[in-house]
C-alpha positions as a printed NumPy array, in Angstrom:
array([[  0.569,  14.824, -12.805],
       [ -1.605,  17.464, -12.92 ],
       [ -2.257,  19.112,  -9.579],
       [ -5.895,  18.266,  -9.404],
       [ -5.057,  14.558,  -9.802],
       [ -2.277,  14.988,  -7.015],
       [ -4.759,  16.556,  -4.763],
       [ -7.528,  14.095,  -5.559],
       [ -4.772,  11.434,  -4.389],
       [ -4.138,  13.523,  -1.269],
       [ -8.006,  13.509,  -0.764],
       [ -8.247,   9.946,  -0.659],
       [ -5.69 ,   9.465,   1.577],
       [ -7.249,  11.602,   4.07 ],
       [-10.885,  10.036,   3.447],
       [ -9.805,   6.498,   3.766],
       [ -7.339,   7.367,   6.339],
       [ -4.686,   5.419,   4.335],
       [ -1.416,   4.122,   5.929],
       [  1.356,   1.865,   4.543],
       [  3.375,  -0.932,   6.153],
       [  6.237,  -2.621,   4.61 ],
       [  7.169,  -6.384,   5.164],
       [  9.626,  -8.81 ,   3.904],
       [  8.513, -10.803,   0.885],
       [ 10.429, -14.287,   1.566],
       [ 10.935, -17.507,  -0.298],
       [ 11.626, -20.939,   0.693],
       [ 10.624, -23.463,   3.259],
       [ 10.31 , -23.931,   7.207],
       [ 14.02 , -24.21 ,   7.573],
       [ 15.521, -21.602,   5.297],
       [ 13.793, -18.398,   4.021],
       [ 15.204, -16.107,   1.992],
       [ 14.   , -12.272,   1.51 ],
       [ 13.605, -11.779,  -2.027],
       [ 11.841,  -8.397,  -1.978],
       [  9.145,  -6.412,  -0.104],
       [  5.455,  -6.21 ,   0.475],
       [  4.109,  -2.461,   0.582],
       [  0.694,  -2.79 ,   2.128],
       [ -1.529,  -0.014,   1.647],
       [ -4.516,   0.206,   3.95 ],
       [ -7.706,   2.15 ,   3.419],
       [-10.608,   2.673,   6.178],
       [-14.205,   2.553,   5.929],
       [-16.12 ,   5.043,   8.129],
       [-15.864,   4.105,  12.088],
       [-19.072,   1.763,  12.972],
       [-19.868,   1.518,   9.064],
       [-20.888,  -1.971,   9.538],
       [-19.098,  -2.586,   6.072],
       [-19.925,  -6.203,   4.267],
       [-16.651,  -7.823,   2.765],
       [-16.455,  -7.   ,  -0.742],
       [-19.086,  -4.123,  -0.799],
       [-19.219,  -1.541,  -3.347],
       [-17.6  ,   0.869,  -0.846],
       [-14.735,  -1.451,  -0.359],
       [-14.303,  -1.517,  -4.257],
       [-14.166,   2.119,  -3.996],
       [-11.391,   2.351,  -1.261],
       [ -9.627,  -0.447,  -3.092],
       [ -9.611,   1.637,  -6.295],
       [ -8.372,   4.335,  -4.629],
       [ -5.846,   2.378,  -3.011],
       [ -4.776,   1.289,  -6.261],
       [ -4.653,   4.723,  -7.926],
       [ -2.05 ,   5.565,  -5.143],
       [  0.078,   2.203,  -5.847],
       [  0.21 ,   3.069,  -9.648],
       [  1.411,   6.602,  -8.651],
       [  4.303,   5.486,  -6.676],
       [  5.675,   3.114,  -9.007],
       [  8.759,   3.986, -10.536],
       [  8.293,   5.257, -14.117],
       [ 11.515,   4.528, -15.619],
       [ 12.708,   0.738, -16.499],
       [ 14.536,  -0.869, -13.857],
       [ 16.06 ,  -4.347, -12.974],
       [ 12.817,  -4.88 , -10.588],
       [  9.119,  -5.588, -11.26 ],
       [  5.895,  -4.774,  -9.277],
       [  3.192,  -6.381,  -8.616],
       [ -0.226,  -5.128,  -7.464],
       [ -2.391,  -8.014,  -6.206],
       [ -5.882,  -8.227,  -7.262],
       [ -8.71 ,  -7.049,  -5.007],
       [ -9.68 ,  -9.769,  -2.48 ],
       [-12.683,  -8.612,  -1.249],
       [-11.431,  -9.168,   2.61 ],
       [-12.316,  -6.693,   5.337],
       [ -9.694,  -6.296,   8.271],
       [-10.102,  -5.01 ,  11.827],
       [ -8.107,  -1.628,  12.052],
       [ -5.361,  -2.001,  14.846],
       [ -5.793,   1.671,  15.76 ],
       [ -9.412,   2.688,  14.774],
       [-12.015,   1.658,  16.864],
       [-14.779,  -0.222,  15.355],
       [-13.318,   0.301,  11.697],
       [-12.812,  -1.876,   9.129],
       [-10.027,  -1.806,   6.367],
       [ -9.12 ,  -2.638,   2.744],
       [ -5.852,  -3.557,   2.063],
       [ -3.515,  -3.583,  -1.205],
       [ -0.577,  -5.556,  -1.742],
       [  2.241,  -4.041,  -3.524],
       [  5.092,  -6.617,  -4.26 ],
       [  8.778,  -5.598,  -5.273],
       [ 10.774,  -8.415,  -6.51 ],
       [ 13.72 ,  -8.997,  -9.076],
       [ 12.528,  -8.619, -12.743],
       [ 14.101, -11.781, -13.913],
       [ 14.164, -14.294, -10.941],
       [ 12.001, -14.378,  -7.789],
       [ 14.613, -16.552,  -5.777],
       [ 17.398, -13.853,  -5.628],
       [ 18.063, -12.052,  -2.276],
       [ 17.107,  -8.288,  -2.15 ],
       [ 19.721,  -6.108,  -3.656],
       [ 20.202,  -2.234,  -3.86 ],
       [ 17.725,  -2.017,  -6.636],
       [ 14.749,  -3.093,  -4.572],
       [ 16.032,  -1.003,  -1.662],
       [ 15.922,   1.764,  -4.042],
       [ 12.506,   1.175,  -5.443],
       [ 11.154,   0.867,  -1.745],
       [ 12.987,   4.383,  -0.846],
       [ 11.494,   5.935,  -3.705],
       [  7.957,   4.56 ,  -3.059],
       [  8.327,   5.792,   0.528],
       [  9.444,   9.232,  -0.616],
       [  6.469,   9.437,  -3.061],
       [  3.861,   8.077,  -0.269],
       [  5.473,  11.1  ,   2.116],
       [  4.619,  13.705,  -0.618],
       [  0.88 ,  12.275,  -0.249],
       [  1.139,  12.495,   3.471],
       [  0.535,   8.723,   3.875],
       [  1.885,   7.499,   7.265],
       [  3.836,   4.526,   7.759],
       [  2.68 ,   1.759,  10.154],
       [ -0.704,   3.152,  11.38 ],
       [ -2.937,   6.308,  10.742],
       [ -2.533,   8.99 ,  13.19 ],
       [ -5.581,  11.581,  13.704],
       [ -3.187,  14.34 ,  13.757],
       [ -2.077,  13.755,  10.192],
       [ -2.   ,  17.066,   7.894],
       [ -5.354,  17.369,   6.267],
       [ -6.622,  14.263,   8.228],
       [ -9.999,  13.882,   9.807]])
């Protein structure tokens, strides 16, 4: 990726105060749950106090930047895993750490390529590890946005 493209992604991280979370992707019912993959969730924020409207043009712009980040962190070589980026749902979420700030979310799933009902294995673990590393390269924190992020507001 050219340096200006990498820098554009880093600028988006800073502008939207992007951070990520990882949750298990589970299959099954109430009594028996099986961890079959991971949900890597990217979050991007509107400006504080922006009074955003769900699905507005600004939301779509934030989501588009999150999608570019998600596509950049995907492994380039063929692996026995597959990756699914959920479509934009138009929803806004209250930021747990930024006062009076709404967020847009993107879910990227890491799953087995052939069957969705197999337990997580070394390939999905490796894919998640590689994605975390690429997010670190972009200075995307895990868990929440911190004002002390390098290059952040």
